[in-house]
Amino acid sequence: MVDLQGQFQGIKEEVNQSFEIVLESAAFINGPDVREFQKELEEYLSVKHVIPCANGTDALQICMMGLGLKPGDEVITADFTFAATVEVIALLGLTPVLVDVEEDTFNIDPKAIEKAITPRTKAIVPVHLFGQCANMDVIMDLAEKHNLFVIEDNAQAIGADHTCNDGTKKKAGTIGHVGATSFFPSKNLGCYGDGGAIFTNNDELAHTLRGIVNHGMYERYHHDVVGVNSRLDSLQAVVLRAKLPRLDEYNSKRREAAKKYNKAFSNQTNIKVPITVNGCDGICDTCDCHVFHQYTLRILSEKRDKLVQHLNENGVPCGVYYPIPLHQQKAYADGRYDESGFTVTNKLVKEVISLPMHTELDDEQISFITKLVIDFVNK
Ligand SMILES: *Cc1c(COP(=O)(O)O)cnc(C)c1O
């Protein structure tokens, strides 16, 4: 699905040299590279504060702790996402409220959010699934109207642009009150282990969060709040510093691959290619509205499972993200949920298939993959 060895060749010397410096200096935790990376990412995202941490799941959890969410508070998020999003809500004793997504974009449906809001609702967690922002304009309006926090799960969309209704452009993860991302190796900006970060423009919240990631300490050995131990280490920061200046190029390579896939599938009635919003004809050259963390098709002919098998038999990796709606997972099933509220997710889990998507895909690979898919679907 991804080719991390191929990508490594382009940054090998830089990374190895910097690794050596870290190893010689032994500044493994909170070393200069972590601080430099933090500044570089703040600049790239045009956000006031980046708080590095140990992984994307922690980042989400720490956001919720920092906002002072308390047991019993309801947090609305998408039914169609990776489990980490709902996991941390449950772990903190908050009440997850799962809602349906939009068929075209796979992202949380603002109409479903609105319906789910109660007097106990405290936050919305939109997930920018597969590399494209959820409908942030409507979500921010809803949040303002009902006095709710918006925590963006930006694990899959780092570098993506969101063009707001007023025409201003913002980077995914910097639109809500706070954003969380992951540097898991296969993400668009991945390190060589675990890593994550939190973004916010709010000075007070940033200060709170910086203490929480470090055992609730604001002054050495003074623990003002209950915190966690969640740090990005220097070796990971080195990798991220090498990759960040190349992130736009990496994302544009993904977009090029997506364009080629789209073209090959354009006349296929049983295959729906991913739809991008922002009115720019899907994949435009002028903005990064979709950074294709995944290239996800919908197979409408009920052949999805057989297609997965067929691709695997022919040596083509593929993935089904996600095969089971969260509201049907044992850990998160709840008598509160009614299947009629999840018609889109229930359908998508049977239709979606993600094809290989990374920075090293070449034309030959794309033709091979698209031909296999098209021949099989039309058989
Ligand atoms: C990867 C991912 C996470 C969690 O990130 P980790 O770094 O693996 O903890 C959270 N949410 C979404 C949508 C993800 O894709």
Short mmCIF file of C-alpha atoms and ligand atoms in Angstrom, two decimals:
data_model
loop_
_atom_site.label_atom_id
_atom_site.label_comp_id
_atom_site.label_asym_id
_atom_site.label_seq_id
_atom_site.Cartn_x
_atom_site.Cartn_y
_atom_site.Cartn_z
CA MET A 1 0.00 0.00 0.00
CA VAL A 2 2.90 2.33 0.69
CA ASP A 3 6.55 2.34 -0.40
CA LEU A 4 8.52 3.72 2.52
CA GLN A 5 11.81 2.18 1.40
CA GLY A 6 11.58 3.99 -1.94
CA GLN A 7 10.80 7.29 -0.23
CA PHE A 8 13.69 6.80 2.23
CA GLN A 9 16.24 6.80 -0.61
CA GLY A 10 15.53 10.49 -1.21
CA ILE A 11 16.30 11.56 2.37
CA LYS A 12 18.73 8.84 3.40
CA GLU A 13 21.90 10.91 3.70
CA GLU A 14 20.24 13.77 5.51
CA VAL A 15 18.50 11.47 7.97
CA ASN A 16 21.56 9.33 8.63
CA GLN A 17 23.74 12.36 9.26
CA SER A 18 21.24 13.88 11.67
CA PHE A 19 20.70 10.54 13.41
CA GLU A 20 24.41 10.43 14.10
CA ILE A 21 24.36 13.89 15.63
CA VAL A 22 21.50 12.90 17.92
CA LEU A 23 23.21 9.65 18.88
CA GLU A 24 26.46 11.45 19.67
CA SER A 25 24.70 14.18 21.66
CA ALA A 26 22.42 11.69 23.49
CA ALA A 27 19.65 14.32 23.59
CA PHE A 28 16.99 11.73 22.90
CA ILE A 29 14.07 13.42 24.63
CA ASN A 30 13.15 17.07 24.10
CA GLY A 31 16.33 17.63 22.12
CA PRO A 32 16.90 20.60 19.82
CA ASP A 33 15.42 18.74 16.83
CA VAL A 34 12.05 18.46 18.56
CA ARG A 35 12.00 22.21 19.23
CA GLU A 36 13.10 23.03 15.69
CA PHE A 37 10.51 20.70 14.18
CA GLN A 38 7.83 22.31 16.31
CA LYS A 39 8.75 25.75 14.94
CA GLU A 40 9.00 24.53 11.37
CA LEU A 41 5.58 22.89 11.57
CA GLU A 42 4.05 26.03 13.13
CA GLU A 43 5.37 27.99 10.19
CA TYR A 44 4.20 25.46 7.59
CA LEU A 45 0.69 25.33 9.03
CA SER A 46 0.52 29.06 9.86
CA VAL A 47 -0.61 28.12 13.34
CA LYS A 48 0.55 29.74 16.58
CA HIS A 49 1.22 26.59 18.55
CA VAL A 50 2.30 23.05 17.75
CA ILE A 51 2.59 20.68 20.71
CA PRO A 52 4.46 17.52 19.70
CA CYS A 53 3.46 14.29 21.43
CA ALA A 54 3.89 10.53 21.22
CA ASN A 55 1.21 9.53 18.70
CA GLY A 56 -2.04 10.63 17.11
CA THR A 57 -4.25 8.79 19.57
CA ASP A 58 -2.58 10.57 22.49
CA ALA A 59 -2.92 13.85 20.61
CA LEU A 60 -6.70 13.42 20.45
CA GLN A 61 -6.93 12.39 24.08
CA ILE A 62 -4.79 15.29 25.27
CA CYS A 63 -6.94 17.75 23.30
CA MET A 64 -10.01 16.50 25.16
CA MET A 65 -8.20 16.69 28.52
CA GLY A 66 -6.96 20.19 27.75
CA LEU A 67 -10.44 21.42 26.94
CA GLY A 68 -11.60 20.20 30.34
CA LEU A 69 -14.18 17.73 29.03
CA LYS A 70 -15.73 15.79 31.91
CA PRO A 71 -17.43 12.38 32.25
CA GLY A 72 -20.97 12.63 31.00
CA ASP A 73 -20.10 15.24 28.36
CA GLU A 74 -21.21 14.15 24.91
CA VAL A 75 -18.76 14.24 22.03
CA ILE A 76 -20.06 13.84 18.49
CA THR A 77 -17.89 12.10 15.91
CA ALA A 78 -18.11 10.08 12.70
CA ASP A 79 -19.23 6.46 12.61
CA PHE A 80 -16.92 5.86 9.65
CA THR A 81 -13.37 6.40 10.92
CA PHE A 82 -10.46 4.65 12.57
CA ALA A 83 -11.30 3.49 16.10
CA ALA A 84 -8.76 5.80 17.76
CA THR A 85 -11.14 8.73 17.41
CA VAL A 86 -13.91 7.16 19.47
CA GLU A 87 -11.55 5.20 21.72
CA VAL A 88 -10.17 8.24 23.50
CA ILE A 89 -13.65 9.68 24.02
CA ALA A 90 -14.72 6.46 25.76
CA LEU A 91 -11.44 6.16 27.65
CA LEU A 92 -11.93 9.55 29.29
CA GLY A 93 -15.43 8.56 30.42
CA LEU A 94 -17.01 10.98 27.95
CA THR A 95 -20.03 9.80 25.99
CA PRO A 96 -19.30 9.12 22.32
CA VAL A 97 -22.13 10.05 19.98
CA LEU A 98 -21.52 8.45 16.60
CA VAL A 99 -23.22 9.92 13.56
CA ASP A 100 -23.46 9.10 9.87
CA VAL A 101 -21.22 10.41 7.09
CA GLU A 102 -21.74 11.82 3.61
CA GLU A 103 -21.73 9.38 0.74
CA ASP A 104 -19.66 11.51 -1.64
CA THR A 105 -16.83 12.59 0.64
CA PHE A 106 -16.92 9.88 3.35
CA ASN A 107 -16.81 12.73 5.88
CA ILE A 108 -19.07 13.44 8.86
CA ASP A 109 -22.50 14.72 7.82
CA PRO A 110 -23.25 18.16 9.35
CA LYS A 111 -26.99 17.45 9.20
CA ALA A 112 -26.44 14.35 11.32
CA ILE A 113 -24.33 16.38 13.75
CA GLU A 114 -27.08 18.94 14.15
CA LYS A 115 -29.66 16.26 14.89
CA ALA A 116 -27.41 14.70 17.53
CA ILE A 117 -26.78 17.87 19.53
CA THR A 118 -28.27 17.82 23.06
CA PRO A 119 -27.78 20.06 26.10
CA ARG A 120 -24.97 17.68 27.17
CA THR A 121 -23.01 18.00 23.91
CA LYS A 122 -19.63 19.65 24.50
CA ALA A 123 -17.56 18.93 21.40
CA ILE A 124 -17.54 17.79 17.80
CA VAL A 125 -14.65 15.77 16.38
CA PRO A 126 -14.69 15.95 12.59
CA VAL A 127 -12.27 13.49 10.99
CA HIS A 128 -10.71 14.66 7.73
CA LEU A 129 -10.99 11.21 6.27
CA PHE A 130 -8.66 9.93 3.54
CA GLY A 131 -7.05 13.38 3.10
CA GLN A 132 -9.88 15.84 2.62
CA CYS A 133 -11.42 18.27 5.10
CA ALA A 134 -14.87 17.65 6.48
CA ASN A 135 -17.39 20.44 5.84
CA MET A 136 -15.70 22.80 8.30
CA ASP A 137 -17.69 25.94 7.47
CA VAL A 138 -20.97 24.38 8.48
CA ILE A 139 -19.39 22.56 11.42
CA MET A 140 -17.83 25.77 12.80
CA ASP A 141 -21.18 27.56 12.44
CA LEU A 142 -22.95 24.78 14.33
CA ALA A 143 -20.29 24.87 17.03
CA GLU A 144 -20.62 28.59 17.48
CA LYS A 145 -24.39 28.44 17.60
CA HIS A 146 -24.39 25.70 20.26
CA ASN A 147 -21.22 26.77 22.08
CA LEU A 148 -19.25 23.60 21.32
CA PHE A 149 -15.55 22.87 20.90
CA VAL A 150 -14.30 21.55 17.56
CA ILE A 151 -11.39 19.11 17.73
CA GLU A 152 -10.14 18.20 14.26
CA ASP A 153 -8.82 14.68 13.78
CA ASN A 154 -6.26 15.54 11.14
CA ALA A 155 -4.33 12.26 11.19
CA GLN A 156 -5.07 11.69 7.50
CA ALA A 157 -5.00 15.19 6.03
CA ILE A 158 -1.81 16.98 7.01
CA GLY A 159 -0.98 19.57 4.36
CA ALA A 160 -4.52 19.70 2.97
CA ASP A 161 -5.98 23.15 2.33
CA HIS A 162 -9.46 24.17 3.24
CA THR A 163 -10.93 27.13 1.42
CA CYS A 164 -13.39 28.78 3.79
CA ASN A 165 -16.65 30.35 2.61
CA ASP A 166 -15.06 33.80 2.80
CA GLY A 167 -12.29 32.69 0.44
CA THR A 168 -9.49 32.44 2.99
CA LYS A 169 -7.38 29.33 2.92
CA LYS A 170 -6.45 27.43 6.04
CA LYS A 171 -4.51 24.26 6.59
CA ALA A 172 -6.46 21.23 7.78
CA GLY A 173 -6.19 20.92 11.54
CA THR A 174 -5.97 24.67 12.16
CA ILE A 175 -9.62 25.58 11.56
CA GLY A 176 -11.26 24.30 14.75
CA HIS A 177 -10.33 25.18 18.33
CA VAL A 178 -7.68 22.49 18.32
CA GLY A 179 -6.39 19.84 15.91
CA ALA A 180 -4.62 16.52 16.35
CA THR A 181 -2.41 14.63 13.93
CA SER A 182 -0.40 11.44 13.70
CA PHE A 183 3.07 10.82 12.31
CA PHE A 184 2.57 7.05 12.07
CA PRO A 185 4.93 5.83 9.30
CA SER A 186 2.23 5.37 6.66
CA LYS A 187 0.60 8.79 7.17
CA ASN A 188 1.33 11.55 4.65
CA LEU A 189 3.96 12.97 7.01
CA GLY A 190 5.22 9.85 8.73
CA CYS A 191 8.20 9.26 11.00
CA TYR A 192 10.01 5.96 11.59
CA GLY A 193 8.13 4.96 14.71
CA ASP A 194 5.27 6.64 16.55
CA GLY A 195 4.69 10.36 16.73
CA GLY A 196 1.91 12.93 16.88
CA ALA A 197 1.15 16.60 17.41
CA ILE A 198 -1.55 19.01 18.49
CA PHE A 199 -2.22 22.40 16.84
CA THR A 200 -3.98 25.44 18.24
CA ASN A 201 -4.06 29.22 17.90
CA ASN A 202 -5.23 29.61 21.50
CA ASP A 203 -2.33 30.65 23.82
CA GLU A 204 -4.00 29.56 27.04
CA LEU A 205 -5.00 26.16 25.67
CA ALA A 206 -1.49 25.67 24.27
CA HIS A 207 -0.02 26.32 27.70
CA THR A 208 -2.41 23.83 29.31
CA LEU A 209 -1.62 21.20 26.67
CA ARG A 210 2.16 21.61 27.06
CA GLY A 211 1.77 20.76 30.74
CA ILE A 212 -0.54 17.81 30.15
CA VAL A 213 1.90 16.07 27.76
CA ASN A 214 4.51 16.30 30.51
CA HIS A 215 2.78 14.82 33.60
CA GLY A 216 0.79 17.97 34.26
CA MET A 217 3.99 19.87 35.11
CA TYR A 218 4.37 23.57 34.46
CA GLU A 219 7.22 23.95 36.86
CA ARG A 220 9.58 21.10 37.58
CA TYR A 221 8.01 18.65 40.05
CA HIS A 222 4.92 20.80 40.52
CA HIS A 223 1.97 18.83 39.16
CA ASP A 224 -0.95 21.21 38.70
CA VAL A 225 -3.22 18.97 36.65
CA VAL A 226 -3.41 15.25 35.92
CA GLY A 227 -1.24 14.72 32.88
CA VAL A 228 0.24 11.96 30.79
CA ASN A 229 3.68 11.09 29.45
CA SER A 230 3.49 11.75 25.74
CA ARG A 231 6.61 12.92 23.94
CA LEU A 232 7.99 13.01 20.44
CA ASP A 233 11.59 11.80 20.57
CA SER A 234 14.54 13.43 18.85
CA LEU A 235 15.15 10.62 16.36
CA GLN A 236 11.57 10.91 15.10
CA ALA A 237 11.90 14.68 14.96
CA VAL A 238 14.95 14.26 12.71
CA VAL A 239 12.94 12.21 10.23
CA LEU A 240 10.06 14.68 10.33
CA ARG A 241 12.42 17.63 9.79
CA ALA A 242 13.77 15.92 6.67
CA LYS A 243 10.30 15.18 5.35
CA LEU A 244 8.40 18.39 6.19
CA PRO A 245 10.09 20.50 3.48
CA ARG A 246 9.08 17.78 1.02
CA LEU A 247 5.50 17.37 2.24
CA ASP A 248 3.93 19.49 -0.50
CA GLU A 249 5.89 17.59 -3.12
CA TYR A 250 4.88 14.26 -1.53
CA ASN A 251 1.24 15.34 -1.50
CA SER A 252 1.36 16.49 -5.10
CA LYS A 253 2.80 13.13 -6.12
CA ARG A 254 -0.16 11.49 -4.42
CA ARG A 255 -2.51 13.83 -6.24
CA GLU A 256 -0.87 13.01 -9.58
CA ALA A 257 -1.37 9.31 -8.91
CA ALA A 258 -5.00 9.96 -7.96
CA LYS A 259 -5.55 11.86 -11.20
CA LYS A 260 -4.23 8.93 -13.21
CA TYR A 261 -6.42 6.50 -11.30
CA ASN A 262 -9.45 8.76 -11.83
CA LYS A 263 -8.79 9.01 -15.55
CA ALA A 264 -8.51 5.25 -15.95
CA PHE A 265 -11.79 4.69 -14.08
CA SER A 266 -13.69 7.59 -15.65
CA ASN A 267 -16.04 5.56 -17.85
CA GLN A 268 -16.76 2.80 -15.38
CA THR A 269 -20.37 2.74 -14.23
CA ASN A 270 -19.76 0.30 -11.39
CA ILE A 271 -16.80 2.17 -9.99
CA LYS A 272 -17.17 5.49 -8.19
CA VAL A 273 -13.97 7.47 -7.89
CA PRO A 274 -13.39 9.66 -4.83
CA ILE A 275 -15.15 13.02 -5.03
CA THR A 276 -13.46 16.17 -3.87
CA VAL A 277 -15.34 19.26 -2.78
CA ASN A 278 -14.28 22.90 -2.90
CA GLY A 279 -15.68 23.21 -6.42
CA CYS A 280 -12.36 22.54 -8.04
CA ASP A 281 -13.32 19.63 -10.22
CA GLY A 282 -11.94 17.14 -7.84
CA ILE A 283 -8.24 17.26 -8.28
CA CYS A 284 -7.11 20.73 -9.17
CA ASP A 285 -3.63 22.01 -9.76
CA THR A 286 -4.04 25.20 -7.80
CA CYS A 287 -4.78 23.96 -4.31
CA ASP A 288 -4.17 21.06 -2.02
CA CYS A 289 -7.81 20.44 -1.21
CA HIS A 290 -7.27 16.67 -1.09
CA VAL A 291 -3.98 15.06 -0.11
CA PHE A 292 -5.09 11.48 -0.77
CA HIS A 293 -3.96 9.73 2.34
CA GLN A 294 -6.04 6.97 0.78
CA TYR A 295 -7.34 6.59 -2.75
CA THR A 296 -10.69 4.99 -2.07
CA LEU A 297 -13.12 3.68 -4.67
CA ARG A 298 -16.68 2.54 -4.22
CA ILE A 299 -17.45 -0.69 -6.06
CA LEU A 300 -21.18 -0.67 -6.77
CA SER A 301 -21.59 -4.17 -8.19
CA GLU A 302 -21.41 -6.10 -4.91
CA LYS A 303 -18.07 -7.47 -6.06
CA ARG A 304 -15.94 -5.61 -3.53
CA ASP A 305 -14.94 -8.62 -1.43
CA LYS A 306 -14.12 -10.71 -4.48
CA LEU A 307 -12.13 -7.81 -5.92
CA VAL A 308 -10.02 -7.65 -2.75
CA GLN A 309 -9.28 -11.35 -3.14
CA HIS A 310 -8.53 -10.95 -6.85
CA LEU A 311 -6.07 -8.10 -6.27
CA ASN A 312 -4.35 -9.98 -3.49
CA GLU A 313 -4.01 -13.07 -5.70
CA ASN A 314 -2.35 -10.89 -8.29
CA GLY A 315 0.11 -9.37 -5.85
CA VAL A 316 -1.60 -5.98 -5.58
CA PRO A 317 -2.06 -4.80 -2.00
CA CYS A 318 -5.34 -3.10 -1.17
CA GLY A 319 -7.24 -2.18 1.96
CA VAL A 320 -10.78 -1.91 3.20
CA TYR A 321 -11.03 1.21 5.37
CA TYR A 322 -13.25 0.55 7.21
CA PRO A 323 -15.01 -2.82 7.10
CA ILE A 324 -17.23 -2.42 10.20
CA PRO A 325 -19.06 0.75 11.29
CA LEU A 326 -17.93 1.87 14.73
CA HIS A 327 -21.49 1.74 16.11
CA GLN A 328 -21.47 -2.02 15.39
CA GLN A 329 -18.09 -2.69 17.03
CA LYS A 330 -18.46 -4.64 20.28
CA ALA A 331 -16.62 -1.96 22.25
CA TYR A 332 -18.81 0.89 21.02
CA ALA A 333 -22.20 -0.67 20.28
CA ASP A 334 -24.88 1.00 22.37
CA GLY A 335 -28.63 0.71 22.75
CA ARG A 336 -28.84 4.42 21.95
CA TYR A 337 -28.03 3.75 18.30
CA ASP A 338 -30.64 2.96 15.67
CA GLU A 339 -29.53 1.45 12.34
CA SER A 340 -31.71 3.92 10.46
CA GLY A 341 -29.27 6.62 11.54
CA PHE A 342 -26.37 4.97 9.75
CA THR A 343 -27.61 4.16 6.25
CA VAL A 344 -24.56 5.70 4.54
CA THR A 345 -21.90 4.10 6.72
CA ASN A 346 -23.67 0.76 6.54
CA LYS A 347 -23.52 0.98 2.75
CA LEU A 348 -19.96 2.31 2.47
CA VAL A 349 -18.45 -0.49 4.55
CA LYS A 350 -19.60 -2.91 1.82
CA GLU A 351 -18.44 -0.80 -1.13
CA VAL A 352 -15.10 0.80 -0.29
CA ILE A 353 -11.70 -0.37 -1.38
CA SER A 354 -8.46 1.60 -1.12
CA LEU A 355 -5.78 1.08 -3.76
CA PRO A 356 -2.02 1.51 -3.30
CA MET A 357 -1.29 5.20 -2.74
CA HIS A 358 2.12 6.65 -2.02
CA THR A 359 4.81 8.95 -3.34
CA GLU A 360 6.61 6.35 -5.45
CA LEU A 361 3.80 4.99 -7.68
CA ASP A 362 4.76 4.92 -11.36
CA ASP A 363 2.67 4.78 -14.54
CA GLU A 364 3.35 1.13 -15.11
CA GLN A 365 2.10 0.20 -11.65
CA ILE A 366 -0.99 2.35 -12.06
CA SER A 367 -1.88 0.82 -15.46
CA PHE A 368 -1.37 -2.68 -14.08
CA ILE A 369 -3.60 -1.98 -11.06
CA THR A 370 -6.36 -0.15 -12.96
CA LYS A 371 -6.53 -2.83 -15.66
CA LEU A 372 -6.87 -5.57 -13.05
CA VAL A 373 -9.70 -3.68 -11.33
CA ILE A 374 -11.57 -2.77 -14.52
CA ASP A 375 -11.32 -6.24 -16.08
CA PHE A 376 -12.53 -7.86 -12.88
CA VAL A 377 -15.43 -5.52 -12.22
CA ASN A 378 -16.73 -5.94 -15.79
CA LYS A 379 -16.29 -9.70 -15.93
C1 LIG B 1 -3.89 7.03 12.36
C2 LIG B 1 -5.09 7.66 12.90
C3 LIG B 1 -5.21 8.00 14.27
C4 LIG B 1 -4.23 7.57 15.32
O1 LIG B 1 -2.91 7.85 15.11
P1 LIG B 1 -1.77 7.01 15.86
O2 LIG B 1 -0.56 7.84 15.67
O3 LIG B 1 -1.68 5.70 15.17
O4 LIG B 1 -2.15 6.87 17.28
C5 LIG B 1 -6.34 8.68 14.67
N1 LIG B 1 -7.32 8.99 13.83
C6 LIG B 1 -7.26 8.66 12.52
C7 LIG B 1 -8.38 9.05 11.63
C8 LIG B 1 -6.16 7.97 12.02
O5 LIG B 1 -6.12 7.63 10.73
#
